[in-house]
Amino acid sequence: MRGQLLAVTLVLACGVATYVTMRSAFRSLELAQADYYSSFRFADIFVHLRRAPVSLGAALADISGVTSVQTRIVMDVSLDIPGLPEPATGRLISIPERRSPMLNDLFLREGRYLEPGGHGEVLISEAFALANRLTVGASLDAVLNGKWERLTIVGIALSPEYIYEIRPSEVFPDNRRFGVLWMSGDVLESSFNMKEAFNDVSLSLSRGADEREVISRVDRVLSRYGSLGAFSRTDQISYRFLTDELGELRAYGFVLPLLFLGVVSFLLNVLLSRLVSTQRAQIAVLKAFGYTRYEIGLHYLELALVAVSAGAVLGVAAGLWLSVGLMNLYTRYFHFPALRLQSAPDILIVAVAIAAGAACLGAVAAVRRAVALAPAEAMRPEPPATFRPGLLERLGLRTFLSPASRMVVRNLDRRRWRATFSVLAVSLSIAIIVAGSYAIDAVELLVRIQFQSVQREDVTLVFQELQSSRARYELARLPGVLRVEAFREIPARLRFGHRKRRVGILGLPVDAELRRPVDSHLRPVVLPPTGLVLNKALAELLVARPGDTITVEVLEGARPVREVTIMALADEPVGLGVYMDLSALHRLMREGETLSGAWLRVDARAAPGLYASLKRTPSISGVAVRQVMLASFWKSFGESIQVSTAFLVGFAVTIAFGVVYNGARVALSERGHELASLRVLGYTRGEITRILLGEQAALLLAAIPLGVVLGYLLSILLSHFFARELFRLPLVANPATYAFAILVVVIATLVSGLIVARRLWHMDLTEVLKARE
Amino acid sequence: MPILQSQPVMPREPVFRMREVTKCYLLGDVEVHALRGVDLDLFAGEFIVVLGPSGSGKSTLLNILGGLDLPTSGEVHYLDHNLTAASDAALTRFRREHVGFVFQFYNLIPSLTALENVALVTDIADHPLDPSEALRLVGLGDRLNHFPSQLSGGEQQRVAIARAVAKRPDVLLCDEPTGALDYATGKLVLEVLERVNRELGTIVGIITHNAAITGMADRVVRVSSGAIAEIHCNSARISPSELSW
Ligand SMILES: Nc1ncnc2c1ncn2[C@@H]1O[C@H](COP(=O)(O)OP(=O)(O)OP(=O)(O)O)[C@@H](O)[C@H]1O
Ligand SMILES: [Mg+2]
């Protein structure tokens, strides 16, 4: 009994713990986000443009619904960080020299704000500072308009715009090689020849303002100034990642506890049903003495409450502990001024209440019938288990099975529902591991696809200004460069029917090897001489198909608007890629050979020399090195794999153990007498153990294929859940994952079965024969 | 019946030999002496009835003979098997190969039919009877596919006997086999036991509270307070059908 209650308690604790952890993390992140956004005036609308006079800010402020306007200069530049071989990319953002209320305000963690007239002073983002061990007072070099300048760090800051700090168009954050720097607006204005001008603006809206209307009015005002199109928070990367994460937390925080508590209900039901039937006579006596059915029922409910209270204490404690861990994990990716754990009492109370509800559900169903029996009826022993020809006979299996195996089948057949639920629960534990590991397998596959088949370059360079074809030859002369593929990227708005989307169209050279769109079988998609190749996810967003002609509104230069046909679809897991043949793109733009950047294949041995010369090349604003980025990704991913696998296994083992241990204990209680009488007849310990555990083995055998199927279905569900614009998890079924899940559950079953079997071995045979049953 | 060939009676060399057998149970600090120095021999082909007041140690004696329990001291031998300090595995093998048990509460497996209950034992025996033959022997040839819950008490007890007999044990030990049965059914069961003894030459030991049964035995053992009070040899066995009580 104690063992069984312990098993129930553990499963219940898992339910409570997952609820507390996920809800607390959800609440904490949500509150932190809301608080941060409002206290530091996170903007509602964002626009990047080429150049506009500061006076235009007033026109934007006049748009109805706009409450404030923050114009600024934003520039990506190359940085030389002490101790970092390759150049990093810094996003310079202008702020007023005198601190004033502004949108996307800064939280100053350390140091001080800029001092008026203090040339070369800079605030840097905390994530960047931590990753590069940069402290207040240190200096770093940045290319400001073609010239290296030394900047001094006077403060370390955080901005609501960069809670998730990632280089645009990249998949994982790399805080060593991308950081945000805030500098005096006056300094940036003069450095970049932007006197009285801005190239970026954020707006905040009044409550109830029509966001879409404002966006289209802003676009109208700014289109003459090279606007890349206004967008709302939903398309703001940091906001999007955080919000997606919150959605995930909310879903998991609902589903996982539900599964655990469902199992709790079932286990308690089986446990109490058996208890009530063994104590039938006692119940009758109590009733005869005048105890009401409620008093008796309460007695059994108390037992359930023991499991609930123990499980609740354990679950709340574990949940709080895990929330701290989870919050620590989140602080690695999401940078808040303060991310405090919000385990409000109401979360704990709800957790315990749900758990108690689930337990009572199972318990009441078990006890109700027994306590309703009239005392006289209950006094009589329970009618013997009746068996009728059933499953065995119907399946015609009878002659193939030994009598001992028939015992197993008939007992399962007699308690069909119990067997069904047990199978479901055990298969659930397999499915939990499979589905949980799916995300891991899928991310691994995603990275493999993206960085082996799609992005094959060693280094990506982005030019500060558009370059002519000469740039290609200059790059080829750099040390260690084996191959140069230059590309053109133009910002554009694709329009099909009433749907539209802001994208970057990539023009690739005919013989591109380093970057190429691939289809779902990872075969390169050959770029047609004219027309577009669209990522499938983008095509679905636009509800367009190959053969459809869509409108391309270029958001650069003369901003031509063209009709272009979709020639083929690509199917990559990352981003919403749009590809075009490089010369076709040039023709579309009516421009000569103009280049935005290049991909390089590099001789690894010469890489340090290359990085050094890239650092000395001011015309390059961004350098991304595939190898280092992947290495840093695998490192942090590897750590999180271990943690999450440990949890999945823990959850699965708890459920499998709970179900099998309870099942075997109940079977022992129901059939211990039978099995002992087999011992009297000369059956060995091993033989009766096999009969006892045969039931659990049969259930396990049924649960394995079901668990595999269930796990696969959940994986499909998750792959839809994770079909995001930023990335899509491919559907993958890794045989090793399935084998591992099965192995874990088989071992858990075996161990819990053997723990129960030990009791069988120590049963006193002569004792058994004295009892009637 | 050809399968029930009678075996020649081998007199005088005992099959079971109990010497100075005691059995103590510890109940907290109190020692309960269930057997205090029992000497008993059982011979081939014998039919023995054990009588005695409740708590006198009859079941304990039978359990030790059948290899279900070990004596606290003394010696128990079955032919050349020493049962005195046998391991659990050895005792299991002994029961499996040589002993058939019948109990007051039938102890049938409810999830198996009559036939399957018997087959359960013939499955693990060396030279068993055919399970349906064994059931025919106890007069249940038409109840083969009934589950225990579909049989009367007497029928269940006869299935239990068929199960005990089917493996052709060398000894059949019955603890109050008629205890839960009415007069007529009880007699029926006794007739079956007598027939098994006569036709198969199996040693049969029966515990009973019913003194009237003693007439069908070769020897009657009276147990009192854990010791043998008296062993009485009947000059002639009475057929169970002639018994009455
Ligand atoms: N497991 C046990 N623990 C303690 N005492 C026991 C145990 N089994 C039997 N005894 C004691 O040993 C004595 C003999 O018991 P036994 O069962 O052999 O009696 P019996 O002659 O078969 O009685 P009955 O006719 O009532 O079945 C009794 O006093 C009983 O209380
Ligand atoms: Mg007895």
mmCIF file of C-alpha atoms in Angstrom, chain A residues 582-723:
data_model
loop_
_atom_site.group_PDB
_atom_site.id
_atom_site.type_symbol
_atom_site.label_atom_id
_atom_site.label_comp_id
_atom_site.label_asym_id
_atom_site.label_seq_id
_atom_site.Cartn_x
_atom_site.Cartn_y
_atom_site.Cartn_z
ATOM 1 C CA LEU A 582 21.687 37.565 -60.050
ATOM 2 C CA SER A 583 21.558 39.009 -63.575
ATOM 3 C CA ALA A 584 17.776 38.691 -63.648
ATOM 4 C CA LEU A 585 17.675 40.702 -60.456
ATOM 5 C CA HIS A 586 19.973 43.322 -61.926
ATOM 6 C CA ARG A 587 17.683 43.519 -64.956
ATOM 7 C CA LEU A 588 14.671 43.857 -62.703
ATOM 8 C CA MET A 589 16.379 46.725 -60.915
ATOM 9 C CA ARG A 590 17.623 48.156 -64.233
ATOM 10 C CA GLU A 591 21.043 48.425 -62.659
ATOM 11 C CA GLY A 592 24.543 47.340 -63.525
ATOM 12 C CA GLU A 593 26.422 44.804 -61.471
ATOM 13 C CA THR A 594 25.702 45.991 -57.963
ATOM 14 C CA LEU A 595 26.566 43.834 -54.958
ATOM 15 C CA SER A 596 25.396 43.820 -51.308
ATOM 16 C CA GLY A 597 27.780 41.267 -49.954
ATOM 17 C CA ALA A 598 29.626 38.068 -50.609
ATOM 18 C CA TRP A 599 30.066 34.526 -49.402
ATOM 19 C CA LEU A 600 33.547 33.149 -49.107
ATOM 20 C CA ARG A 601 35.059 29.727 -48.982
ATOM 21 C CA VAL A 602 38.165 29.996 -46.904
ATOM 22 C CA ASP A 603 41.264 27.939 -46.295
ATOM 23 C CA ALA A 604 41.020 27.329 -42.555
ATOM 24 C CA ARG A 605 44.772 27.648 -42.072
ATOM 25 C CA ALA A 606 44.771 31.162 -43.469
ATOM 26 C CA ALA A 607 41.638 32.255 -41.608
ATOM 27 C CA PRO A 608 43.404 34.333 -38.911
ATOM 28 C CA GLY A 609 45.138 36.363 -41.583
ATOM 29 C CA LEU A 610 41.862 36.826 -43.405
ATOM 30 C CA TYR A 611 40.070 38.002 -40.267
ATOM 31 C CA ALA A 612 42.849 40.445 -39.581
ATOM 32 C CA SER A 613 42.562 41.960 -43.047
ATOM 33 C CA LEU A 614 38.768 41.994 -42.871
ATOM 34 C CA LYS A 615 39.083 44.001 -39.670
ATOM 35 C CA ARG A 616 41.087 46.491 -41.682
ATOM 36 C CA THR A 617 38.464 46.696 -44.427
ATOM 37 C CA PRO A 618 36.064 49.443 -43.387
ATOM 38 C CA SER A 619 33.685 48.922 -46.277
ATOM 39 C CA ILE A 620 32.422 45.741 -44.641
ATOM 40 C CA SER A 621 29.763 46.167 -41.990
ATOM 41 C CA GLY A 622 29.132 42.549 -41.103
ATOM 42 C CA VAL A 623 31.147 39.388 -40.942
ATOM 43 C CA ALA A 624 29.593 36.074 -39.997
ATOM 44 C CA VAL A 625 31.763 32.988 -39.648
ATOM 45 C CA ARG A 626 29.769 29.820 -39.995
ATOM 46 C CA GLN A 627 32.116 27.573 -38.077
ATOM 47 C CA VAL A 628 32.327 29.650 -34.913
ATOM 48 C CA MET A 629 28.623 30.288 -34.949
ATOM 49 C CA LEU A 630 27.876 26.583 -35.247
ATOM 50 C CA ALA A 631 30.364 25.703 -32.563
ATOM 51 C CA SER A 632 28.821 28.100 -30.093
ATOM 52 C CA PHE A 633 25.385 26.815 -31.008
ATOM 53 C CA TRP A 634 26.264 23.137 -30.518
ATOM 54 C CA LYS A 635 27.852 23.920 -27.209
ATOM 55 C CA SER A 636 24.835 25.577 -25.642
ATOM 56 C CA PHE A 637 22.477 23.191 -27.418
ATOM 57 C CA GLY A 638 24.364 20.175 -26.092
ATOM 58 C CA GLU A 639 23.943 21.417 -22.540
ATOM 59 C CA SER A 640 20.240 21.960 -22.920
ATOM 60 C CA ILE A 641 19.836 18.533 -24.539
ATOM 61 C CA GLN A 642 21.243 16.843 -21.473
ATOM 62 C CA VAL A 643 18.967 18.737 -19.147
ATOM 63 C CA SER A 644 15.820 18.211 -21.151
ATOM 64 C CA THR A 645 16.562 14.543 -21.804
ATOM 65 C CA ALA A 646 17.037 14.022 -18.090
ATOM 66 C CA PHE A 647 13.622 15.527 -17.439
ATOM 67 C CA LEU A 648 11.898 13.554 -20.169
ATOM 68 C CA VAL A 649 13.359 10.323 -18.868
ATOM 69 C CA GLY A 650 12.387 11.290 -15.344
ATOM 70 C CA PHE A 651 8.806 11.961 -16.393
ATOM 71 C CA ALA A 652 8.540 8.790 -18.450
ATOM 72 C CA VAL A 653 10.057 6.632 -15.750
ATOM 73 C CA THR A 654 7.727 8.095 -13.147
ATOM 74 C CA ILE A 655 4.654 7.304 -15.204
ATOM 75 C CA ALA A 656 5.834 3.864 -16.294
ATOM 76 C CA PHE A 657 6.890 3.029 -12.760
ATOM 77 C CA GLY A 658 3.642 4.307 -11.305
ATOM 78 C CA VAL A 659 1.480 2.377 -13.729
ATOM 79 C CA VAL A 660 3.424 -0.873 -13.760
ATOM 80 C CA TYR A 661 4.161 -0.968 -10.064
ATOM 81 C CA ASN A 662 0.548 -0.284 -9.219
ATOM 82 C CA GLY A 663 -0.692 -2.738 -11.804
ATOM 83 C CA ALA A 664 1.574 -5.462 -10.513
ATOM 84 C CA ARG A 665 0.702 -4.730 -6.892
ATOM 85 C CA VAL A 666 -2.994 -4.917 -7.609
ATOM 86 C CA ALA A 667 -2.474 -8.090 -9.621
ATOM 87 C CA LEU A 668 -0.525 -9.498 -6.703
ATOM 88 C CA SER A 669 -3.292 -8.596 -4.326
ATOM 89 C CA GLU A 670 -5.917 -10.107 -6.602
ATOM 90 C CA ARG A 671 -3.992 -13.170 -7.582
ATOM 91 C CA GLY A 672 -1.432 -13.685 -4.837
ATOM 92 C CA HIS A 673 -3.540 -16.485 -3.471
ATOM 93 C CA GLU A 674 -3.800 -18.209 -6.826
ATOM 94 C CA LEU A 675 -0.112 -17.866 -7.440
ATOM 95 C CA ALA A 676 0.739 -19.240 -4.017
ATOM 96 C CA SER A 677 -1.474 -22.230 -4.679
ATOM 97 C CA LEU A 678 0.476 -22.783 -7.881
ATOM 98 C CA ARG A 679 3.606 -22.845 -5.771
ATOM 99 C CA VAL A 680 1.958 -25.555 -3.672
ATOM 100 C CA LEU A 681 1.347 -27.511 -6.856
ATOM 101 C CA GLY A 682 5.041 -27.381 -7.604
ATOM 102 C CA TYR A 683 5.426 -24.288 -9.727
ATOM 103 C CA THR A 684 8.748 -22.579 -9.164
ATOM 104 C CA ARG A 685 9.246 -18.974 -8.131
ATOM 105 C CA GLY A 686 10.359 -18.127 -11.624
ATOM 106 C CA GLU A 687 7.268 -19.667 -13.158
ATOM 107 C CA ILE A 688 4.780 -17.811 -11.006
ATOM 108 C CA THR A 689 6.765 -14.596 -11.375
ATOM 109 C CA ARG A 690 6.361 -14.982 -15.090
ATOM 110 C CA ILE A 691 2.604 -15.383 -14.688
ATOM 111 C CA LEU A 692 2.355 -12.330 -12.432
ATOM 112 C CA LEU A 693 4.536 -10.158 -14.618
ATOM 113 C CA GLY A 694 3.191 -11.706 -17.793
ATOM 114 C CA GLU A 695 0.275 -9.339 -17.505
ATOM 115 C CA GLN A 696 2.542 -6.326 -17.226
ATOM 116 C CA ALA A 697 4.675 -7.674 -20.048
ATOM 117 C CA ALA A 698 1.623 -8.101 -22.264
ATOM 118 C CA LEU A 699 0.544 -4.549 -21.471
ATOM 119 C CA LEU A 700 4.034 -3.282 -22.204
ATOM 120 C CA LEU A 701 4.089 -5.175 -25.476
ATOM 121 C CA ALA A 702 0.849 -3.506 -26.493
ATOM 122 C CA ALA A 703 2.061 -0.134 -25.225
ATOM 123 C CA ILE A 704 5.271 -0.109 -27.271
ATOM 124 C CA PRO A 705 3.755 0.113 -30.751
ATOM 125 C CA LEU A 706 1.061 2.434 -29.458
ATOM 126 C CA GLY A 707 3.684 4.620 -27.799
ATOM 127 C CA VAL A 708 5.682 4.744 -30.997
ATOM 128 C CA VAL A 709 2.637 5.770 -33.005
ATOM 129 C CA LEU A 710 1.523 8.245 -30.354
ATOM 130 C CA GLY A 711 5.027 9.705 -30.201
ATOM 131 C CA TYR A 712 5.092 10.080 -33.952
ATOM 132 C CA LEU A 713 1.676 11.746 -34.000
ATOM 133 C CA LEU A 714 2.792 14.136 -31.278
ATOM 134 C CA SER A 715 5.889 14.889 -33.330
ATOM 135 C CA ILE A 716 3.687 15.774 -36.275
ATOM 136 C CA LEU A 717 1.629 17.983 -33.996
ATOM 137 C CA LEU A 718 4.752 19.672 -32.669
ATOM 138 C CA SER A 719 6.151 20.200 -36.157
ATOM 139 C CA HIS A 720 2.964 22.107 -36.973
ATOM 140 C CA PHE A 721 3.164 23.953 -33.681
ATOM 141 C CA PHE A 722 6.714 24.987 -34.540
ATOM 142 C CA ALA A 723 5.942 26.030 -38.110
#
